[in-house]
Tab-separated table of C-alpha atoms in Angstrom:
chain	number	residue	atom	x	y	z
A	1	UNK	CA	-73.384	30.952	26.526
A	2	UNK	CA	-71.181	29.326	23.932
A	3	UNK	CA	-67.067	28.645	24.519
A	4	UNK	CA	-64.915	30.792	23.112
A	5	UNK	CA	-63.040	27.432	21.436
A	6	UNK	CA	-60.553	27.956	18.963
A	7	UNK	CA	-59.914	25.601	15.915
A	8	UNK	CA	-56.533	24.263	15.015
A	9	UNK	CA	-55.096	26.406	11.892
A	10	UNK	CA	-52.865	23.986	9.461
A	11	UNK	CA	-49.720	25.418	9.390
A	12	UNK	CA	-46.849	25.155	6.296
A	13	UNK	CA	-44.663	21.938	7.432
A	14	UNK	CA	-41.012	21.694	6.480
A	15	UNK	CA	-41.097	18.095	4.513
A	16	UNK	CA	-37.857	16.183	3.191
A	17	UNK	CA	-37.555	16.152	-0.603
A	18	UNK	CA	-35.502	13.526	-2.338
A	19	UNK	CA	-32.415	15.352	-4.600
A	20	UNK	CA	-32.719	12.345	-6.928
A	21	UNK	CA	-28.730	12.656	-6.541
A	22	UNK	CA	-27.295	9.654	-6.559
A	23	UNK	CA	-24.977	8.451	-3.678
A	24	UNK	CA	-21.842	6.932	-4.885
A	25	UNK	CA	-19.929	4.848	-3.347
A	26	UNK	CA	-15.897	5.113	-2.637
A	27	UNK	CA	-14.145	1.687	-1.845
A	28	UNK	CA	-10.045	2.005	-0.233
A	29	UNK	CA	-8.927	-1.664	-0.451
A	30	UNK	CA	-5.653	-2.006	1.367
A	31	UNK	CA	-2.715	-2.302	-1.024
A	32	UNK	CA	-1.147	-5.539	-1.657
A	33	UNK	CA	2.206	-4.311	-3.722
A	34	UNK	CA	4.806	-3.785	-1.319
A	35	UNK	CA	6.423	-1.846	-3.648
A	36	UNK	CA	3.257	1.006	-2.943
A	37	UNK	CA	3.154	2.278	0.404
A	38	UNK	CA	1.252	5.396	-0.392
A	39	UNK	CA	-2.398	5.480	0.511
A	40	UNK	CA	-4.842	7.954	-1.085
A	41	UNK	CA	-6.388	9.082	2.094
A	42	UNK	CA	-6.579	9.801	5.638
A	43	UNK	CA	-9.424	9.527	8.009
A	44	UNK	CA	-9.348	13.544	7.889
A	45	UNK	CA	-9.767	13.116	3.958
A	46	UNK	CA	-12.185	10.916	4.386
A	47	UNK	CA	-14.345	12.839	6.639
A	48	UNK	CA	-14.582	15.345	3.978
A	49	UNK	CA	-15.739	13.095	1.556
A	50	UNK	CA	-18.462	11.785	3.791
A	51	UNK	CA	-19.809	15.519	4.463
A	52	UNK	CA	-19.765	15.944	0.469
A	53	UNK	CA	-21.989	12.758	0.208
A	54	UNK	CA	-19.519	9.691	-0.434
A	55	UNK	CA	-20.370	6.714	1.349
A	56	UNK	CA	-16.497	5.432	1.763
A	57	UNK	CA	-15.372	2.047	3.138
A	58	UNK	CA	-12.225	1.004	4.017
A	59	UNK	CA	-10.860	-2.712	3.886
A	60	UNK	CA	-9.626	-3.505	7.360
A	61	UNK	CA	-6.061	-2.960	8.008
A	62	UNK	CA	-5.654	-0.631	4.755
A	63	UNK	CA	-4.157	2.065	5.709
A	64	UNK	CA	-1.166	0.311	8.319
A	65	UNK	CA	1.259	1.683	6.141
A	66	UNK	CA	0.253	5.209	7.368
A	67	UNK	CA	0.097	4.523	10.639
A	68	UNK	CA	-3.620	5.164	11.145
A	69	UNK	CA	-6.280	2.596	12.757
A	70	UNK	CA	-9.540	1.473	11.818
A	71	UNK	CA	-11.200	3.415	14.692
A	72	UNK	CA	-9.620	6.493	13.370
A	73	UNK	CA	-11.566	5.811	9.982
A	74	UNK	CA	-14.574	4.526	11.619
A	75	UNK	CA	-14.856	7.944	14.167
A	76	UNK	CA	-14.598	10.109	10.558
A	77	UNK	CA	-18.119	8.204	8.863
A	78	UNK	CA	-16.057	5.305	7.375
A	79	UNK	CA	-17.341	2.010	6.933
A	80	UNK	CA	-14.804	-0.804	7.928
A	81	UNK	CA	-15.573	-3.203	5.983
A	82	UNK	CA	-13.875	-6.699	4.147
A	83	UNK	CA	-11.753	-6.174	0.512
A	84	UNK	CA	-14.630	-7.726	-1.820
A	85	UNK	CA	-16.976	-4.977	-0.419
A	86	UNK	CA	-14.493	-2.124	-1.324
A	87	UNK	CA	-13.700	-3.401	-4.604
A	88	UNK	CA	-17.436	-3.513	-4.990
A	89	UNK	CA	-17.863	0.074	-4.788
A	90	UNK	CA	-18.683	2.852	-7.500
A	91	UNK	CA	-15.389	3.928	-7.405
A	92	UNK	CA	-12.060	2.119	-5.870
A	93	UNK	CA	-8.974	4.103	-4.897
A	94	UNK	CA	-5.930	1.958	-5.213
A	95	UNK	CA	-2.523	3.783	-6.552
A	96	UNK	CA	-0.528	0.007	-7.344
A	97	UNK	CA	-2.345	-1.921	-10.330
A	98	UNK	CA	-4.803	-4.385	-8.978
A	99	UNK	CA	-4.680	-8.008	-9.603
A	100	UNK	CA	-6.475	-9.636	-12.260
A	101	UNK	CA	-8.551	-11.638	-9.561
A	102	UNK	CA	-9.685	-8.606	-7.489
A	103	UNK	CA	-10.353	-6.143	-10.643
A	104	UNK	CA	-12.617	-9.554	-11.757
A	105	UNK	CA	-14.833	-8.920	-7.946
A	106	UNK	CA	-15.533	-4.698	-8.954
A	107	UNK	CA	-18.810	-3.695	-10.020
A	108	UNK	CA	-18.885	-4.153	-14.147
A	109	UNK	CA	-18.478	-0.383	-15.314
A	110	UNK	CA	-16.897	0.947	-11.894
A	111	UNK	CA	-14.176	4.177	-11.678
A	112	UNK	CA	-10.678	2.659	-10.929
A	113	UNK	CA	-8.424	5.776	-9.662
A	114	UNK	CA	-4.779	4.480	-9.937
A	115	UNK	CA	-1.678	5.897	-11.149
A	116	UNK	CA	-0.565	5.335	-14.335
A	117	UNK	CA	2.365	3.211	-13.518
A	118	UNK	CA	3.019	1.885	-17.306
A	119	UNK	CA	6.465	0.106	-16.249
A	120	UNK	CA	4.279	-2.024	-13.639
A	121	UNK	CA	1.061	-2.633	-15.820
A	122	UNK	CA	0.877	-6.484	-16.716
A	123	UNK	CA	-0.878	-7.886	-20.139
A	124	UNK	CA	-3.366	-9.889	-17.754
A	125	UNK	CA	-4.468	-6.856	-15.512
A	126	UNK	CA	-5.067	-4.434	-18.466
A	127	UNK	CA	-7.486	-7.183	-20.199
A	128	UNK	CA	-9.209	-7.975	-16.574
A	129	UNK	CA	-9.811	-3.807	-16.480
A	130	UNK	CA	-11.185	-4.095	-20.296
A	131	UNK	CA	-13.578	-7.343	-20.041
A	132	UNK	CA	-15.125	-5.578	-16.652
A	133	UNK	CA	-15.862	-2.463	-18.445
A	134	UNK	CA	-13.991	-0.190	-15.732
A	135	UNK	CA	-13.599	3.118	-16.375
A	136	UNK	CA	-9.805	3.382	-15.236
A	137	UNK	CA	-8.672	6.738	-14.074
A	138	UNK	CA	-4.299	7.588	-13.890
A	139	UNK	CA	-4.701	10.020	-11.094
A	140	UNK	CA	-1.234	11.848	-12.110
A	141	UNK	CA	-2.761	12.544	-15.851
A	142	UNK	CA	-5.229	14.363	-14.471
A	143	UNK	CA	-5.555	18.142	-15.177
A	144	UNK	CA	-7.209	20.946	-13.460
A	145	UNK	CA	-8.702	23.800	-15.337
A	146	UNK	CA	-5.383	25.153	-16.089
A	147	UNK	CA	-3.821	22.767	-17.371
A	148	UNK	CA	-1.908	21.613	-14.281
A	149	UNK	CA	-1.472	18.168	-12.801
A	150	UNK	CA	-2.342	18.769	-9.348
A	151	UNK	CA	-1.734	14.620	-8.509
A	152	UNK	CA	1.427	14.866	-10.250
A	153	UNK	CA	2.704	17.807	-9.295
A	154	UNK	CA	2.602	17.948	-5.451
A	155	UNK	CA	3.862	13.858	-5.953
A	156	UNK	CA	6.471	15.498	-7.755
A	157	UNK	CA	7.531	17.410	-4.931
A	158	UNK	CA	7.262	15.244	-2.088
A	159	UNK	CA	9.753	12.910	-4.444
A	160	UNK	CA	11.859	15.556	-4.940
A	161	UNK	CA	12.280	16.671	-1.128
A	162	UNK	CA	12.236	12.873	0.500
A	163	UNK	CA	15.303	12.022	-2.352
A	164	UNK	CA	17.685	14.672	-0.754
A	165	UNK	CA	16.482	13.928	2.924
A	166	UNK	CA	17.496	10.543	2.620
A	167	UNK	CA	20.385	11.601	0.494
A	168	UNK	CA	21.644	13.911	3.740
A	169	UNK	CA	21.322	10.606	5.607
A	170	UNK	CA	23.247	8.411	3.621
A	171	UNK	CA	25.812	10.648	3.417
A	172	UNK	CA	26.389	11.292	7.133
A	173	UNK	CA	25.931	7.598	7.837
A	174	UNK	CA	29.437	7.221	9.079
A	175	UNK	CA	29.851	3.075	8.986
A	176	UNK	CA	28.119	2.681	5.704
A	177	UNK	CA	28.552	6.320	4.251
A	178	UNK	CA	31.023	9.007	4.085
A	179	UNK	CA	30.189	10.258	7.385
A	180	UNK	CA	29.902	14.093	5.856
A	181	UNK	CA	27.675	16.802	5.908
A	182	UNK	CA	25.784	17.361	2.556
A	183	UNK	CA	25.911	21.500	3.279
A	184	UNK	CA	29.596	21.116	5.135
A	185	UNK	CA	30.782	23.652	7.201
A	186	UNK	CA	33.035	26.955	7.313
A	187	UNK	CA	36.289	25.522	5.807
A	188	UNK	CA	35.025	22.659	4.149
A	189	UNK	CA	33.946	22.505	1.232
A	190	UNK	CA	29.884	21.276	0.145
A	191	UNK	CA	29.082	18.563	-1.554
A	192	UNK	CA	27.936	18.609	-5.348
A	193	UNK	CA	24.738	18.050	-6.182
A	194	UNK	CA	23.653	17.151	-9.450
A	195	UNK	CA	19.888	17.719	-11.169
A	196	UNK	CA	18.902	16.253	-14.281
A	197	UNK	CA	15.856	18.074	-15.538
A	198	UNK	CA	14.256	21.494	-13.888
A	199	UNK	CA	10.575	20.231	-13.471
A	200	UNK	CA	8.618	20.435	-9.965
A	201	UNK	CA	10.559	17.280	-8.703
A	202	UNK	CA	13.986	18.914	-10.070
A	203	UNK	CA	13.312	22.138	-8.297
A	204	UNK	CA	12.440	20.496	-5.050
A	205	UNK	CA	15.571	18.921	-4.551
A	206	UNK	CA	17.779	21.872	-5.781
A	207	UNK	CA	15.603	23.802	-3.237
A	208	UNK	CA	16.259	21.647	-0.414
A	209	UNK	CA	20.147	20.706	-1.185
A	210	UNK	CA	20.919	24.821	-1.874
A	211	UNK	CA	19.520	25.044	1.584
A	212	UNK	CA	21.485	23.011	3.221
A	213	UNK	CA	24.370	24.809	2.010
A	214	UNK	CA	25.386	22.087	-1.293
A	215	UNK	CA	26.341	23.507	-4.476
A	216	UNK	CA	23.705	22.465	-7.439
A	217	UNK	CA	24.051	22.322	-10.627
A	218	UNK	CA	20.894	21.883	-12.934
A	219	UNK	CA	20.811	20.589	-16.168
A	220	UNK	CA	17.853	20.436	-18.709
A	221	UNK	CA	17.536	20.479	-22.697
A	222	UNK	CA	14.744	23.167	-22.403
A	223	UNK	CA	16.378	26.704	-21.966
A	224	UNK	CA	13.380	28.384	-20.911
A	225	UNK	CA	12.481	25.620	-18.321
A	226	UNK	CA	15.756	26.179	-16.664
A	227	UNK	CA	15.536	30.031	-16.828
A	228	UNK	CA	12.211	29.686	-14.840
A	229	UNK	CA	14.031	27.288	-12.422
A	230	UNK	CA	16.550	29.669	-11.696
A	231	UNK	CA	14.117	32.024	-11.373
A	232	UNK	CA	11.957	29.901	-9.086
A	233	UNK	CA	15.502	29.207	-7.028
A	234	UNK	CA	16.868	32.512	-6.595
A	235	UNK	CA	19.535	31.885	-8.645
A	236	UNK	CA	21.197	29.652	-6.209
A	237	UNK	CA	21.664	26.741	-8.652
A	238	UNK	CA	24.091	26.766	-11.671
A	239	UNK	CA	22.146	25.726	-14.575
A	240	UNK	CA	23.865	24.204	-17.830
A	241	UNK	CA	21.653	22.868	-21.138
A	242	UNK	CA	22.592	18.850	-21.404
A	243	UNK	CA	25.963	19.487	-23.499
A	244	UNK	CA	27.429	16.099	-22.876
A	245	UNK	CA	30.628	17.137	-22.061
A	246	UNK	CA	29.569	19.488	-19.362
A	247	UNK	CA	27.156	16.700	-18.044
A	248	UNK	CA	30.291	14.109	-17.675
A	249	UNK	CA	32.572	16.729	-15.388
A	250	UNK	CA	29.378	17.511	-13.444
A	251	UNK	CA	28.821	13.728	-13.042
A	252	UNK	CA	32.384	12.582	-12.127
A	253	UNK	CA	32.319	15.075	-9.383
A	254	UNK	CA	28.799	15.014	-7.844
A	255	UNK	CA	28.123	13.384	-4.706
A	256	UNK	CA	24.513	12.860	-5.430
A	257	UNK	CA	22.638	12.838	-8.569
A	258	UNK	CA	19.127	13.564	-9.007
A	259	UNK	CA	17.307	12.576	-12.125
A	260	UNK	CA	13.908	13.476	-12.812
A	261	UNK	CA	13.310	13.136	-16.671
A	262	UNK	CA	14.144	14.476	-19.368
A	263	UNK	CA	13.446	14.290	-22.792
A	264	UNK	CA	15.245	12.733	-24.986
A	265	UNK	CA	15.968	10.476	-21.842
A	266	UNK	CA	19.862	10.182	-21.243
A	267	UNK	CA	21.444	6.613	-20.783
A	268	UNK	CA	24.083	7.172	-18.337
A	269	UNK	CA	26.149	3.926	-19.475
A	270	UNK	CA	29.251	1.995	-17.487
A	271	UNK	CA	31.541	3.419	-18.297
A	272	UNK	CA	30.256	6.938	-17.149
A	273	UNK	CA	29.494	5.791	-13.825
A	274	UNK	CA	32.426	3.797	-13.469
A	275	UNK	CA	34.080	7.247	-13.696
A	276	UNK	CA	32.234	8.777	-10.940
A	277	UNK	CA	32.914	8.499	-7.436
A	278	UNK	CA	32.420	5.766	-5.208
A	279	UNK	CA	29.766	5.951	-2.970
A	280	UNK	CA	27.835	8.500	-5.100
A	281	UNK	CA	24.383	8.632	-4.306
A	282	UNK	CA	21.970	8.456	-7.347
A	283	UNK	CA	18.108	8.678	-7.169
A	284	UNK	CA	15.266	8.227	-10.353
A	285	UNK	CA	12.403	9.971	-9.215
A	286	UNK	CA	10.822	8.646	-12.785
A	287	UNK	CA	8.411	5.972	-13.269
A	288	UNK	CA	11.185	4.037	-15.048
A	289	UNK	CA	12.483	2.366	-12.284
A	290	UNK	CA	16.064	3.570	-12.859
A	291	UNK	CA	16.891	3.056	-16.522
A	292	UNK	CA	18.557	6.008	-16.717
A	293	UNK	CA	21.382	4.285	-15.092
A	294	UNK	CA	21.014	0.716	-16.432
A	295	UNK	CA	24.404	-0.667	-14.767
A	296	UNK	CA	23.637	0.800	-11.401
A	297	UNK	CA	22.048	-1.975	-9.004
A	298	UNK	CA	18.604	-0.274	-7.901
A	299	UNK	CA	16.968	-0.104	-4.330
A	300	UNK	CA	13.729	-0.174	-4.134
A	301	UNK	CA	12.938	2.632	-0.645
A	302	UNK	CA	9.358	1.041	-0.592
A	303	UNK	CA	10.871	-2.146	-0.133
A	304	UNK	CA	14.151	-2.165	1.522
A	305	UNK	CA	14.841	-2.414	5.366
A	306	UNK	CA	17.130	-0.059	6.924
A	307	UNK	CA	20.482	-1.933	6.629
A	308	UNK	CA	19.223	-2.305	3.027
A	309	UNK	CA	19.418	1.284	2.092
A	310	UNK	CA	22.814	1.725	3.511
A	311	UNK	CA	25.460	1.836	1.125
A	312	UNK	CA	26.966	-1.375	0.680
A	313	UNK	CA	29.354	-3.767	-2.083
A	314	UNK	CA	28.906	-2.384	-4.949
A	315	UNK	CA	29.044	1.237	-3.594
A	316	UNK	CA	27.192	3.231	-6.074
A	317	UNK	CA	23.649	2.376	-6.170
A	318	UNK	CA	20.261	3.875	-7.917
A	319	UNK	CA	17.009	4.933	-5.317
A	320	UNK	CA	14.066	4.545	-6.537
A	321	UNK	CA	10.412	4.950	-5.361
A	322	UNK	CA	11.658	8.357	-2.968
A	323	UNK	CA	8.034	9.074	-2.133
A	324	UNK	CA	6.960	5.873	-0.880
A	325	UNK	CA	9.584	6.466	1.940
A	326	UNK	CA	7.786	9.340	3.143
A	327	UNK	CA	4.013	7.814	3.039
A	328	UNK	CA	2.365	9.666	5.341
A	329	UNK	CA	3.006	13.048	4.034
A	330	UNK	CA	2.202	11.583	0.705
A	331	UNK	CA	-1.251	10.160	1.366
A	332	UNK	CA	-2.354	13.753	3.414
A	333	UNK	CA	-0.821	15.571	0.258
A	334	UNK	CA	-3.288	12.916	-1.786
A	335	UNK	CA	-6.069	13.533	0.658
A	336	UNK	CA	-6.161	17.694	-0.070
A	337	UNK	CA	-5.872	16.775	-3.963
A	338	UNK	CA	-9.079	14.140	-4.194
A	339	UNK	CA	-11.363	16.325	-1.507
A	340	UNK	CA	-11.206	19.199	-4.586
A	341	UNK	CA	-11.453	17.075	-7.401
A	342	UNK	CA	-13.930	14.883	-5.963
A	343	UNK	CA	-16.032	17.432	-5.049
A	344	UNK	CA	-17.294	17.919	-8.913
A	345	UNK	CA	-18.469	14.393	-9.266
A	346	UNK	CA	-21.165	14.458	-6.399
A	347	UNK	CA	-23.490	16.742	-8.504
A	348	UNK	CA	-23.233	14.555	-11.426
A	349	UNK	CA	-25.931	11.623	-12.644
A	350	UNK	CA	-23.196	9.026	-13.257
A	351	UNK	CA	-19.454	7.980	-13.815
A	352	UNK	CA	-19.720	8.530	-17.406
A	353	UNK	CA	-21.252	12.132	-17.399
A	354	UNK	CA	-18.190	12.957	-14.590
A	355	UNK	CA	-16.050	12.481	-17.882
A	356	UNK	CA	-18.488	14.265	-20.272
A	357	UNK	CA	-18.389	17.407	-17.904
A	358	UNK	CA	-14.604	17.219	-16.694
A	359	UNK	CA	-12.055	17.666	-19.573
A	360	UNK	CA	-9.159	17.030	-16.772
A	361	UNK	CA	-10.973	13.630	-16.407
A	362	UNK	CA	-10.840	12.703	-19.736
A	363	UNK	CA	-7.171	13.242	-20.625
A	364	UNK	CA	-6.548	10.872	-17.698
A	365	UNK	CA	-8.546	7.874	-18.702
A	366	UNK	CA	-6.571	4.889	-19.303
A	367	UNK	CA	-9.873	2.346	-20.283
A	368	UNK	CA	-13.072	2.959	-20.620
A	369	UNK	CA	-15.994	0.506	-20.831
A	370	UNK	CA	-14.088	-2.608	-22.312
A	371	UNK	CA	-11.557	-0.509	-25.049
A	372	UNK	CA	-8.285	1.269	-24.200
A	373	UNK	CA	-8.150	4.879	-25.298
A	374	UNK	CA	-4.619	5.503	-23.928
A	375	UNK	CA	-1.679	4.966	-26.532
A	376	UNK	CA	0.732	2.862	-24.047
A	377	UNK	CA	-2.322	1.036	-23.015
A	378	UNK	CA	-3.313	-0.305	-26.579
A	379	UNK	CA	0.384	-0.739	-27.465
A	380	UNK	CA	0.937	-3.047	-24.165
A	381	UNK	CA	-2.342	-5.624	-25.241
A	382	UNK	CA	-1.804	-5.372	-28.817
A	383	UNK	CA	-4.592	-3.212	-29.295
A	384	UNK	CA	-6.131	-0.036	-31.628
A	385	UNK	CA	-6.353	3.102	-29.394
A	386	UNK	CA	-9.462	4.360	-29.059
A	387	UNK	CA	-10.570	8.126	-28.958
A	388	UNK	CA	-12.210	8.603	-26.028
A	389	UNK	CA	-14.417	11.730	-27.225
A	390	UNK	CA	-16.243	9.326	-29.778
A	391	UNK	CA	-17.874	6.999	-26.711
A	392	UNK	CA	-18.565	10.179	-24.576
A	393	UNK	CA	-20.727	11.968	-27.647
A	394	UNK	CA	-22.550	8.523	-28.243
A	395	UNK	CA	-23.040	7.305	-24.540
């Protein structure tokens, strides 16, 4: 009598396959420009870059200006890490220029996603960013698929909202200020608000002054810009095209200006402002740093203290930097922004195909691999601009 013994079958085994994709690396060194407070993401952005297959580090201490910790990076997949590690990633995150010094520590032919920042690009860094090869990336020229600049356009907004916030402030600070309501009351009449330009940023602040019961008025060179502003606004803005005349009554009266760039860009010289009232409040929410209003002193709201931004001798003063005053909102804003656009670079072999396949990429490059194929880039080091579209069809 034989046993009735039964012989093991192979059975089909689930096995791990390599993707071949390739896992790059995202470095967040902390920011040494006090004149940037704005950090591209939070540990809740981060997270989602770690489940999309980013390894991301974080220098220790980066993101203080936030008010996040280390552990609150660490507990989202984060690597903590030291600054020559994060500037030794595939691609570093860092809105102010770098230094000469730390672009010389990134990986030769890195991604460098910045913001353009012309007024604050030195000689030195731009030939550091060109000798290392990096492929450097101006986050607010990027453009999505229809033709919008997501990075721009929501830091647009947040500028144009934190300028009249602290604006409201100022004005009802009552030993430094006027001690009066921007909106006023039944009786009183509101202050004037004035808007150069009718842009994201321009419609922000008209938004959020007409709210609090001001009267705006808009101005703009481009008709059909301020038709879709009023539009936009509910018609609760007057809107004027830039007849210089009309501009100067609208001035002299206005409590707070607003000026978010327009082109050709008016100078707004002494003698204007020397006409307008004292105390006005007067905010550049350009990259210019306030030469719109060359006589005006200008405070930097990344830089100043509190008794700094109060109104003090000489009473009329330019803000500048708005959005760096409100960080944290700006850096989950950022977060959102580079979880989407991100997202199309993890199925790619390298940095330089990400440009090859994303048009939005391209139009944002600043250098790439050792030549400068952005006009204010070559201009700034001397240099012949170079059409990007040639080195992507031979690379």
């Amino acid at each position: 009598m034989t046993d009735n013994i039964q012989t093991p079958t192979a059975q089909e085994q689930p096995v791990a396959t390599a993707t071949g994709r390739r896992l790059f690396s995202i470095g967040l060194p902390r920011c040494c420009d006090p004149a940037e407070r704005r950090f591209p993401l939070t540990p809740e952005g981060a997270a989602m870059l770690v489940e999309q297959g980013f390894d991301v580090r974080i220098e220790s201490g980066a993101a203080a200006t936030i008010h996040y910790t280390d552990n609150q990076y660490a507990a989202a997949g984060v690597r903590v890490t030291d600054r020559d590690e994060t500037l030794g990633c595939d691609i570093v995150m860092h809105l102010a220029p770098l230094t000469p010094s730390d672009i010389r520590k990134m990986r030769r032919g890195a991604m460098l996603l910045t913001l353009s920042a012309f007024c604050r690009l030195t000689s030195p860094t731009i030939e550091a960013l060109l000798n290392r090869h990096i492929i450097t990336v101006a986050i607010d020229l990027i453009r999505d698929d229809r033709g919008n600049r997501p990075f721009a356009d929501i830091l647009s907004e947040i500028d144009g909202r934190a300028a009249m916030a602290r604006a409201s402030s100022l004005l009802a600070d009552s030993v430094h200020g006027k001690g009066i309501l921007l909106g006023g009351v039944a009786g009183i009449v509101p202050c004037e608000v004035t808007v150069i330009g009718s842009g994201i940023a321009a419609c922000a602040a008209a938004r959020s002054a007409s709210g609090a019961g001001a009267l705006v008025r808009m101005f703009d060179n481009d008709v059909y810009r301020l038709r879709r502003a009023e539009r936009e606004l509910d018609c609760r803005v007057v809107s004027s095209a830039l007849h210089p005349r009309v501009l100067h009554n609208a001035l002299r009266t206005a409590d707070v200006v607003i000026y978010t760039g327009v082109s050709p860009t008016p100078v707004i010289d002494h003698d204007t402002v020397a006409m307008m009232k004292r105390g006005v409040i007067i905010f550049d929410l350009t990259d210019d740093c306030g030469k719109a209003f060359p006589s005006v002193p200008t405070i930097d709201l990344a830089l100043a203290s509190p008794l700094d931004i109060s109104l003090t001798e000489p009473s009329r003063a330019c803000y500048i930097n708005a959005g760096s005053a409100v960080a944290r909102t700006a850096a989950m804003a950022l977060s959102n922004t580079f979880a989407t656009m991100l997202r199309s670079i993890v199925d790619t072999e390298g940095l330089n195909s990400a440009l090859q396949l994303l048009p939005g990429l391209q139009c944002a490059a600043l250098t790439f691999l050792g030549k400068p194929v952005n006009a204010e880039i070559a201009a700034a080091v001397g240099r012949r601009c170079v059409d990007i579209g040639i080195y992507l069809t031979l690379s």
